[in-house]
mmCIF file with all atom_site columns, C-alpha atoms in Angstrom:
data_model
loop_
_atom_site.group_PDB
_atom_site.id
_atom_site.type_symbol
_atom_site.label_atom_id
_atom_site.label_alt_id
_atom_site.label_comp_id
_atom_site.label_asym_id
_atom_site.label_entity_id
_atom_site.label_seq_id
_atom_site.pdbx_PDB_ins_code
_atom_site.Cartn_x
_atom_site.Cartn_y
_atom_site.Cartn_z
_atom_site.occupancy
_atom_site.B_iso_or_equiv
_atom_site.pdbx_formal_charge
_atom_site.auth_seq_id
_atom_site.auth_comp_id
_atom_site.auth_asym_id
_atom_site.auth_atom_id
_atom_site.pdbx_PDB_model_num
ATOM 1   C CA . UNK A 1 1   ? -45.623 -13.177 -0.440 1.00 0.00 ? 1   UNK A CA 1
ATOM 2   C CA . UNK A 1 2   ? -44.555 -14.406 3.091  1.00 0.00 ? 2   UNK A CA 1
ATOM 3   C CA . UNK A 1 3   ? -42.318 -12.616 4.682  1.00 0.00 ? 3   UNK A CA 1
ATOM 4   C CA . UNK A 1 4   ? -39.257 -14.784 6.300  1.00 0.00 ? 4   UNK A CA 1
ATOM 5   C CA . UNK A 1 5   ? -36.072 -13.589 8.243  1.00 0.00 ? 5   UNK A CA 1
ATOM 6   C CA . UNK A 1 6   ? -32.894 -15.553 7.799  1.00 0.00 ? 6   UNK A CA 1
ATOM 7   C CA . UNK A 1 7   ? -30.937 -15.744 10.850 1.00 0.00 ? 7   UNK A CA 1
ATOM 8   C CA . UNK A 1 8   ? -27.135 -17.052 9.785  1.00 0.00 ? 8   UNK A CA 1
ATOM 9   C CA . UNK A 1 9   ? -25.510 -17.221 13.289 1.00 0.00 ? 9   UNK A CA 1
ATOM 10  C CA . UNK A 1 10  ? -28.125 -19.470 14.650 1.00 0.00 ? 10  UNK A CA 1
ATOM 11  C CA . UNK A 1 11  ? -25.512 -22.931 13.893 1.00 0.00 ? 11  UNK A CA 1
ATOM 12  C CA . UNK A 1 12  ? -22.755 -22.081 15.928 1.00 0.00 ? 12  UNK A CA 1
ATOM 13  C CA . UNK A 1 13  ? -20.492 -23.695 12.977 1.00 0.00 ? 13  UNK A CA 1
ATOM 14  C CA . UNK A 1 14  ? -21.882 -20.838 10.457 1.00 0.00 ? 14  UNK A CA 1
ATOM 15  C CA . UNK A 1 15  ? -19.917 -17.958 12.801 1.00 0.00 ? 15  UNK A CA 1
ATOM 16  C CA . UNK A 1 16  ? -16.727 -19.430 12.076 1.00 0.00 ? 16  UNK A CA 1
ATOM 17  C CA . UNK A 1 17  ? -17.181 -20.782 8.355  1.00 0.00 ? 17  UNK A CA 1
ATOM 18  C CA . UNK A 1 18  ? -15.016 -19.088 5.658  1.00 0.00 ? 18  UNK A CA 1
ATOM 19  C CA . UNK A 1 19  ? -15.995 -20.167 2.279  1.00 0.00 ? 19  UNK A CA 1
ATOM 20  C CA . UNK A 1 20  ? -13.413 -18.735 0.428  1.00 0.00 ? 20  UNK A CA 1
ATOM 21  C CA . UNK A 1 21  ? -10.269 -18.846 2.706  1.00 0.00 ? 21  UNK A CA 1
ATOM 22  C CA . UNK A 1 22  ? -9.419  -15.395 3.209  1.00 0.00 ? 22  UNK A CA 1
ATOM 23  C CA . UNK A 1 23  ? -9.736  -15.607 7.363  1.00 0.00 ? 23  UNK A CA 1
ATOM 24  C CA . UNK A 1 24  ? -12.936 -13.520 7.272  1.00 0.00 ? 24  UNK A CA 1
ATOM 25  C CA . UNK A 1 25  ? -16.302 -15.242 8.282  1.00 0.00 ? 25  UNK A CA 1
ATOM 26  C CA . UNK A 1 26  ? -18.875 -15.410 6.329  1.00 0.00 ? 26  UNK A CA 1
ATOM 27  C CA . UNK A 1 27  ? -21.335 -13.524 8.708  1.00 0.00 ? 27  UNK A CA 1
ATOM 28  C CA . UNK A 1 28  ? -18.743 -10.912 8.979  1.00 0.00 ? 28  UNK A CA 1
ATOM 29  C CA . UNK A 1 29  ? -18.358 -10.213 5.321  1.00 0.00 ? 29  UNK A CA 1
ATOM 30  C CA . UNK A 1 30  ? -21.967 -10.624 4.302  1.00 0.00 ? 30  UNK A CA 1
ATOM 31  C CA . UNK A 1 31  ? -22.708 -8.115  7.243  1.00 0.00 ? 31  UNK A CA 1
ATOM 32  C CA . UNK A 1 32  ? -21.003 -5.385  5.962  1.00 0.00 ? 32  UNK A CA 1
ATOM 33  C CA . UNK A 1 33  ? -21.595 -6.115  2.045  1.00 0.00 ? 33  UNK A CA 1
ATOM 34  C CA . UNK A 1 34  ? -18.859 -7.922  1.203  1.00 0.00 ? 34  UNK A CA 1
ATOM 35  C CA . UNK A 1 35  ? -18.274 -10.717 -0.735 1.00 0.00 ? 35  UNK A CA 1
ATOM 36  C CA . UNK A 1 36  ? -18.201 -14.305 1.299  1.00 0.00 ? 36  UNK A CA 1
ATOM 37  C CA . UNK A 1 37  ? -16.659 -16.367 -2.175 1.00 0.00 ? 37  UNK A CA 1
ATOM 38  C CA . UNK A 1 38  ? -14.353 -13.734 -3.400 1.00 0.00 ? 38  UNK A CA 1
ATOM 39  C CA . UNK A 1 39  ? -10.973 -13.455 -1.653 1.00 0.00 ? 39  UNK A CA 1
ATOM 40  C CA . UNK A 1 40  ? -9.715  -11.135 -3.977 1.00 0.00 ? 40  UNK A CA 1
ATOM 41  C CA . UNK A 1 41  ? -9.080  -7.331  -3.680 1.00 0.00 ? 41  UNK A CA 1
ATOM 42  C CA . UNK A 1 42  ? -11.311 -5.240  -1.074 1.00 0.00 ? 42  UNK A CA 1
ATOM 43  C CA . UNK A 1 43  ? -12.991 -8.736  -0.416 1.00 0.00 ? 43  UNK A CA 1
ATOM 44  C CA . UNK A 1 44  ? -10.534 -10.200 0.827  1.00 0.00 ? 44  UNK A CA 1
ATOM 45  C CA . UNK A 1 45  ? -8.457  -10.107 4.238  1.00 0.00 ? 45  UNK A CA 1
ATOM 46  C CA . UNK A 1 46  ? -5.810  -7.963  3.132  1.00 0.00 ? 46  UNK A CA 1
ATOM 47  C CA . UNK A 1 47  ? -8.555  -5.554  1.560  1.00 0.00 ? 47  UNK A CA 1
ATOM 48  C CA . UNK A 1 48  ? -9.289  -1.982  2.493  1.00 0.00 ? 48  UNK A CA 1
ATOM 49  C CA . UNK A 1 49  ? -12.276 -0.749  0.812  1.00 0.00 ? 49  UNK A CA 1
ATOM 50  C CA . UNK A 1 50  ? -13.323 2.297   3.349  1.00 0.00 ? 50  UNK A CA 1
ATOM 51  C CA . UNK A 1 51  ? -9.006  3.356   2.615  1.00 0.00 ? 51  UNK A CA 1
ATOM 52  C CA . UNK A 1 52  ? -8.612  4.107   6.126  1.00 0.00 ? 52  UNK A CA 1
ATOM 53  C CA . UNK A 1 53  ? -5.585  1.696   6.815  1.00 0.00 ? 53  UNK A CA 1
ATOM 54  C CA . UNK A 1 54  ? -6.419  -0.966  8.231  1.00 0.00 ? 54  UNK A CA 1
ATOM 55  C CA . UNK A 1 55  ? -7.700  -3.895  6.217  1.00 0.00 ? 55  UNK A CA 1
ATOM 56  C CA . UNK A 1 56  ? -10.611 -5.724  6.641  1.00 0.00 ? 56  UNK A CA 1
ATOM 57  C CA . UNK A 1 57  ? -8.693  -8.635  9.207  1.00 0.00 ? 57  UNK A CA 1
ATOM 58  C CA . UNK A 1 58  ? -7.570  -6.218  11.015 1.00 0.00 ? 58  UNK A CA 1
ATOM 59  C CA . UNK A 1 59  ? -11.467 -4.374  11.148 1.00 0.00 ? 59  UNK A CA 1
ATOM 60  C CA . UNK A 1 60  ? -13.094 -7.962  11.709 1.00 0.00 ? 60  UNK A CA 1
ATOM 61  C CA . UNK A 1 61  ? -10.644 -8.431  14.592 1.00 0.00 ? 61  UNK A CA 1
ATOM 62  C CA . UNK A 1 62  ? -10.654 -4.699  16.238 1.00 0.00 ? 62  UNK A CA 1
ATOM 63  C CA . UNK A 1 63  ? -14.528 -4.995  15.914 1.00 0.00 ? 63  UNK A CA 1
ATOM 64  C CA . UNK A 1 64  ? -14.644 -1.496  13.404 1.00 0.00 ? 64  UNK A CA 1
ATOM 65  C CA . UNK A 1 65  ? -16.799 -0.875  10.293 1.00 0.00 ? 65  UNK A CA 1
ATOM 66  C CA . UNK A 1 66  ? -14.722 -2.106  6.681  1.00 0.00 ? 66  UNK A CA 1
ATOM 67  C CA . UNK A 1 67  ? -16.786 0.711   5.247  1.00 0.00 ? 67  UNK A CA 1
ATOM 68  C CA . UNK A 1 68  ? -16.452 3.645   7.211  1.00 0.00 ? 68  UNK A CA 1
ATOM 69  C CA . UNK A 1 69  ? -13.388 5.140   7.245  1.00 0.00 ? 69  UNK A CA 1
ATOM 70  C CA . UNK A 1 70  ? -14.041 6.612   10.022 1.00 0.00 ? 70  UNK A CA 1
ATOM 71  C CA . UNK A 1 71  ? -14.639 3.591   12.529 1.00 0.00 ? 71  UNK A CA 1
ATOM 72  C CA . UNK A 1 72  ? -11.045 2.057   13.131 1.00 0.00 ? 72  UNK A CA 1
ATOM 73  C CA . UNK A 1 73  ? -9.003  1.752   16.048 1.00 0.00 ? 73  UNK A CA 1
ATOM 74  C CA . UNK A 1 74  ? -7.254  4.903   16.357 1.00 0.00 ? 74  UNK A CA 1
ATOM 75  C CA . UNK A 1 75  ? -5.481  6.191   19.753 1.00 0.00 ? 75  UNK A CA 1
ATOM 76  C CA . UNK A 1 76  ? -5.727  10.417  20.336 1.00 0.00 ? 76  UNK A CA 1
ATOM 77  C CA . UNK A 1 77  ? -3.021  11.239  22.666 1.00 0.00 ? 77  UNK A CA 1
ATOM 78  C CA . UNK A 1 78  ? -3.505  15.056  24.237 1.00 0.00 ? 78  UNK A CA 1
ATOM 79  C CA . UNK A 1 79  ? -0.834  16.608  26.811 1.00 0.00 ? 79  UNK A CA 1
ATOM 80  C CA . UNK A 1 80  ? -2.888  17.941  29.453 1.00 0.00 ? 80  UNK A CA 1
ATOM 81  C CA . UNK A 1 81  ? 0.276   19.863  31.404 1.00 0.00 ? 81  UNK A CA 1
ATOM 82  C CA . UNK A 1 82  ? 4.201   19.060  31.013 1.00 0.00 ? 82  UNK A CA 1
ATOM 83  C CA . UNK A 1 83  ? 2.961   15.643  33.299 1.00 0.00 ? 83  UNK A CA 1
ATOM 84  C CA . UNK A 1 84  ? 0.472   14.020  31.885 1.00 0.00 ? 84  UNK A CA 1
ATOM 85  C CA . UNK A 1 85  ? -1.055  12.796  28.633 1.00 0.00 ? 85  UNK A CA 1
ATOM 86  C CA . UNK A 1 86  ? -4.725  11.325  27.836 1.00 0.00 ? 86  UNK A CA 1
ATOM 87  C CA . UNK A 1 87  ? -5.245  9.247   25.522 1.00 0.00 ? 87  UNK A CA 1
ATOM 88  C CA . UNK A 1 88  ? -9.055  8.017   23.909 1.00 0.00 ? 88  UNK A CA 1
ATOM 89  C CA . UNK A 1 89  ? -9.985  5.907   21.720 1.00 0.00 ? 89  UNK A CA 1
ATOM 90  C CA . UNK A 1 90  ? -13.255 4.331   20.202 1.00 0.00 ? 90  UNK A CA 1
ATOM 91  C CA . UNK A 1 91  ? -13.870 0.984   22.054 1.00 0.00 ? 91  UNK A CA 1
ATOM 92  C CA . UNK A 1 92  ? -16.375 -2.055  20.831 1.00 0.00 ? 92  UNK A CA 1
ATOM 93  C CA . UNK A 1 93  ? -18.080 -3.389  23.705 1.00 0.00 ? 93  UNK A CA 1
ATOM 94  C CA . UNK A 1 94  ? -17.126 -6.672  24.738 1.00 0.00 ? 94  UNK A CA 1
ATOM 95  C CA . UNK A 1 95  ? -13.822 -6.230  23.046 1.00 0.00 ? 95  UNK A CA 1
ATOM 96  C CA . UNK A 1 96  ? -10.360 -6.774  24.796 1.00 0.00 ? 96  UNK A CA 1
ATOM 97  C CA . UNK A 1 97  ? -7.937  -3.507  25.041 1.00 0.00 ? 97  UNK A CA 1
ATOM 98  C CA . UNK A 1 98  ? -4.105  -3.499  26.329 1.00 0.00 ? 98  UNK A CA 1
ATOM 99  C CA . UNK A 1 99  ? -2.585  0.250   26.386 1.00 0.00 ? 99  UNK A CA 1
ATOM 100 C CA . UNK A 1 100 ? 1.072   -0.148  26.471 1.00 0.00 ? 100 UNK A CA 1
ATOM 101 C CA . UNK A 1 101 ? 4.339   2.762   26.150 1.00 0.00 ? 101 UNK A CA 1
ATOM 102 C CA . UNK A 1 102 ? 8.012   2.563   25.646 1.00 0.00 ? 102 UNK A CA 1
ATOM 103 C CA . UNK A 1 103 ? 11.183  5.440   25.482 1.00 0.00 ? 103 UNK A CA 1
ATOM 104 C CA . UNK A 1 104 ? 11.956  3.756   22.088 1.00 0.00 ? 104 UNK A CA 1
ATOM 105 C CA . UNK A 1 105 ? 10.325  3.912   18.640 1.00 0.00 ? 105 UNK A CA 1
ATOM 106 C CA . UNK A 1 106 ? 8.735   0.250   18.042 1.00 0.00 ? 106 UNK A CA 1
ATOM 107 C CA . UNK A 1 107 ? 10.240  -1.879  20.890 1.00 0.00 ? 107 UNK A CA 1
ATOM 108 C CA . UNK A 1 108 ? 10.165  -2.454  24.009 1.00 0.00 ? 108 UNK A CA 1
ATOM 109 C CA . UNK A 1 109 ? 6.619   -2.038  24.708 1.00 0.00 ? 109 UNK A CA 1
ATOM 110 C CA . UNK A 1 110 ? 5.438   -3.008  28.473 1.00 0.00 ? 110 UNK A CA 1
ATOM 111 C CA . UNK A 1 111 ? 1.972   -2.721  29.782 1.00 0.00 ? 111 UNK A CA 1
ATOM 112 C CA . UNK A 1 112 ? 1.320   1.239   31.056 1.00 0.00 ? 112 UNK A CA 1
ATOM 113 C CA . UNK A 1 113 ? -0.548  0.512   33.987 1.00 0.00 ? 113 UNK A CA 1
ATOM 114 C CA . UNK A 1 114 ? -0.556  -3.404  34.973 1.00 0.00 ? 114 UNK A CA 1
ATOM 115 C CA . UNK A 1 115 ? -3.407  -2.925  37.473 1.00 0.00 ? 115 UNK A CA 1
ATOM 116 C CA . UNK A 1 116 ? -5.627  -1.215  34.876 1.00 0.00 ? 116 UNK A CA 1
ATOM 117 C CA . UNK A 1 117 ? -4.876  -3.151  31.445 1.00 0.00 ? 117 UNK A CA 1
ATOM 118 C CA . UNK A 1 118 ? -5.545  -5.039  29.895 1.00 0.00 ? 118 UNK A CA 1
ATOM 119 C CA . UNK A 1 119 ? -9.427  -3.624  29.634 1.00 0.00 ? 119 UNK A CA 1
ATOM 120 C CA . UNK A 1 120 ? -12.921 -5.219  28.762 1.00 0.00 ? 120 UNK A CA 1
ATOM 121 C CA . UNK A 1 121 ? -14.957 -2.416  27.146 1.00 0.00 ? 121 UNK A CA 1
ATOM 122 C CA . UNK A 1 122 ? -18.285 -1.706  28.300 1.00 0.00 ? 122 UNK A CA 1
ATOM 123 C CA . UNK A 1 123 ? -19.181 1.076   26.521 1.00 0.00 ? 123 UNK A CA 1
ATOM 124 C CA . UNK A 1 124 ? -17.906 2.926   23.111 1.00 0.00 ? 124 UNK A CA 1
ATOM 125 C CA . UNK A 1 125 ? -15.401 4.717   24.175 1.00 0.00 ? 125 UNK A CA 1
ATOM 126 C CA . UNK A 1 126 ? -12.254 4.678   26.864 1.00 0.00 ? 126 UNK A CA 1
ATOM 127 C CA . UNK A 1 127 ? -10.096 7.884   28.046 1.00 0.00 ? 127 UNK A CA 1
ATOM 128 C CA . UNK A 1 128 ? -6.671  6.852   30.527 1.00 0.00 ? 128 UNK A CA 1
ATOM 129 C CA . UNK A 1 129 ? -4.479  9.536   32.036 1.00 0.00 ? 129 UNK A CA 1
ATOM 130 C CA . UNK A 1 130 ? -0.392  8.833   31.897 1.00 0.00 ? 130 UNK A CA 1
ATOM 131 C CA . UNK A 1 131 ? 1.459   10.407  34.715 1.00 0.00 ? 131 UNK A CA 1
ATOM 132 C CA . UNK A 1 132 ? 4.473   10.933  33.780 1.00 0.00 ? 132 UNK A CA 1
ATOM 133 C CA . UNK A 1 133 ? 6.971   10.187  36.752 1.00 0.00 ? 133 UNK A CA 1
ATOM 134 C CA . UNK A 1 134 ? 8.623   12.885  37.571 1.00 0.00 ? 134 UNK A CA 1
ATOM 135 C CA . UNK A 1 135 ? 11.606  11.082  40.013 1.00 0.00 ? 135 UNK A CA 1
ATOM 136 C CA . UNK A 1 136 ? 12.855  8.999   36.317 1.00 0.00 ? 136 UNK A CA 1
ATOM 137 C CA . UNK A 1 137 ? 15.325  11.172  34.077 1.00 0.00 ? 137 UNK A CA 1
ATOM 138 C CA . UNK A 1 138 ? 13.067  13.717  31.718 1.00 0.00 ? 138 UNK A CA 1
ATOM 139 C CA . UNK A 1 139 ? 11.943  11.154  28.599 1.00 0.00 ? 139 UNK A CA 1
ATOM 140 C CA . UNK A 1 140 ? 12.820  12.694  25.174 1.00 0.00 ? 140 UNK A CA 1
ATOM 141 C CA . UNK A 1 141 ? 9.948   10.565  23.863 1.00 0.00 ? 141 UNK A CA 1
ATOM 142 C CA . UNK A 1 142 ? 6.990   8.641   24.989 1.00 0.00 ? 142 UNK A CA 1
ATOM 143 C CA . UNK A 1 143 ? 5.452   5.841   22.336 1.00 0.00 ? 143 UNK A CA 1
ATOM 144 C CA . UNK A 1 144 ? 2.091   4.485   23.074 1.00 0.00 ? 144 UNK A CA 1
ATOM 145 C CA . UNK A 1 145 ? 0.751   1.570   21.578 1.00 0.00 ? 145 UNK A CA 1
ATOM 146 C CA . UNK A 1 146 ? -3.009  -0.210  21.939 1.00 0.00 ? 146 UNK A CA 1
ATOM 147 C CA . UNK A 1 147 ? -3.959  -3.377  20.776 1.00 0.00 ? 147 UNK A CA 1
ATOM 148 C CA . UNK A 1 148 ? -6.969  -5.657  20.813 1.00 0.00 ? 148 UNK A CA 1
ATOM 149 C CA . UNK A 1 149 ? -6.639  -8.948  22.447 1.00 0.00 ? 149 UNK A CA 1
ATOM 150 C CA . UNK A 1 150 ? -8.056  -12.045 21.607 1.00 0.00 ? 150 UNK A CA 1
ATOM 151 C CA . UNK A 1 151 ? -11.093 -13.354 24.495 1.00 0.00 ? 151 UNK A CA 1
ATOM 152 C CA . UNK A 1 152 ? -9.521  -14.996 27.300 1.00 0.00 ? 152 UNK A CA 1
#
């Protein structure tokens, strides 16, 4: 036997091609075991075969695992004194992050910290501290949302 090594991102037309229409490359779904000509159920986009949530357009485009529950995008928001909050998360190198808050439940989202976000990760993980200003009227509830941007 002769050993061989098949290398399918070498044609840059391969990383985009999506045999079966479901908006998940090929590479991507053969990566992590899935099916490439089977759209349907956990092999498709809309699939969820770790159950943790998100399915597997939304892992392929946050950059997380499809069969590890435990690799998704998930923000951990701590209150370090009545003032401020961190918040973590997992990052994906080379992956775009925007941390954004609001007062109100689903709406009116705006950037938290303009000069800051939105982020390029470099490593696997990212940690922010919210100040809370103290000078606006006391908020009854803080929101925090983080998404993953496309590449510039």
């Amino acid at each position: 036997l002769v050993p061989f090594t098949i290398q399918l991102a070498a044609d840059p037309a391969l990383e985009s091609l999506d045999s079966d229409t479901d908006s998940l490359t090929d590479i991507w779904e053969i990566s992590f075991g899935l099916n490439p000509f089977n759209k349907e159920g956990d092999e498709g986009g809309q699939g969820d075969p770790d159950k943790d949530g998100a399915d597997n357009f939304e892992e392929q485009f946050a950059g997380t695992d499809p069969t590890d529950r435990n690799s998704l995008l998930k923000l951990h928001a701590v209150m370090i004194d009545a003032n401020s909050v961190r918040l973590d998360w997992e990052t994906v190198p080379g992956k775009r992050y925007s941390l954004e808050a609001s007062s109100f439940s689903n709406r009116d989202f705006s950037i938290i910290s303009p000069d800051q976000f939105p982020i390029t990760a470099n490593s696997d993980h990212y940690s922010f501290t919210d100040s809370l200003d103290l000078k606006l009227p006391r908020l009854s509830h803080r929101y925090y949302r983080l998404r993953v941007l496309s590449s510039p």
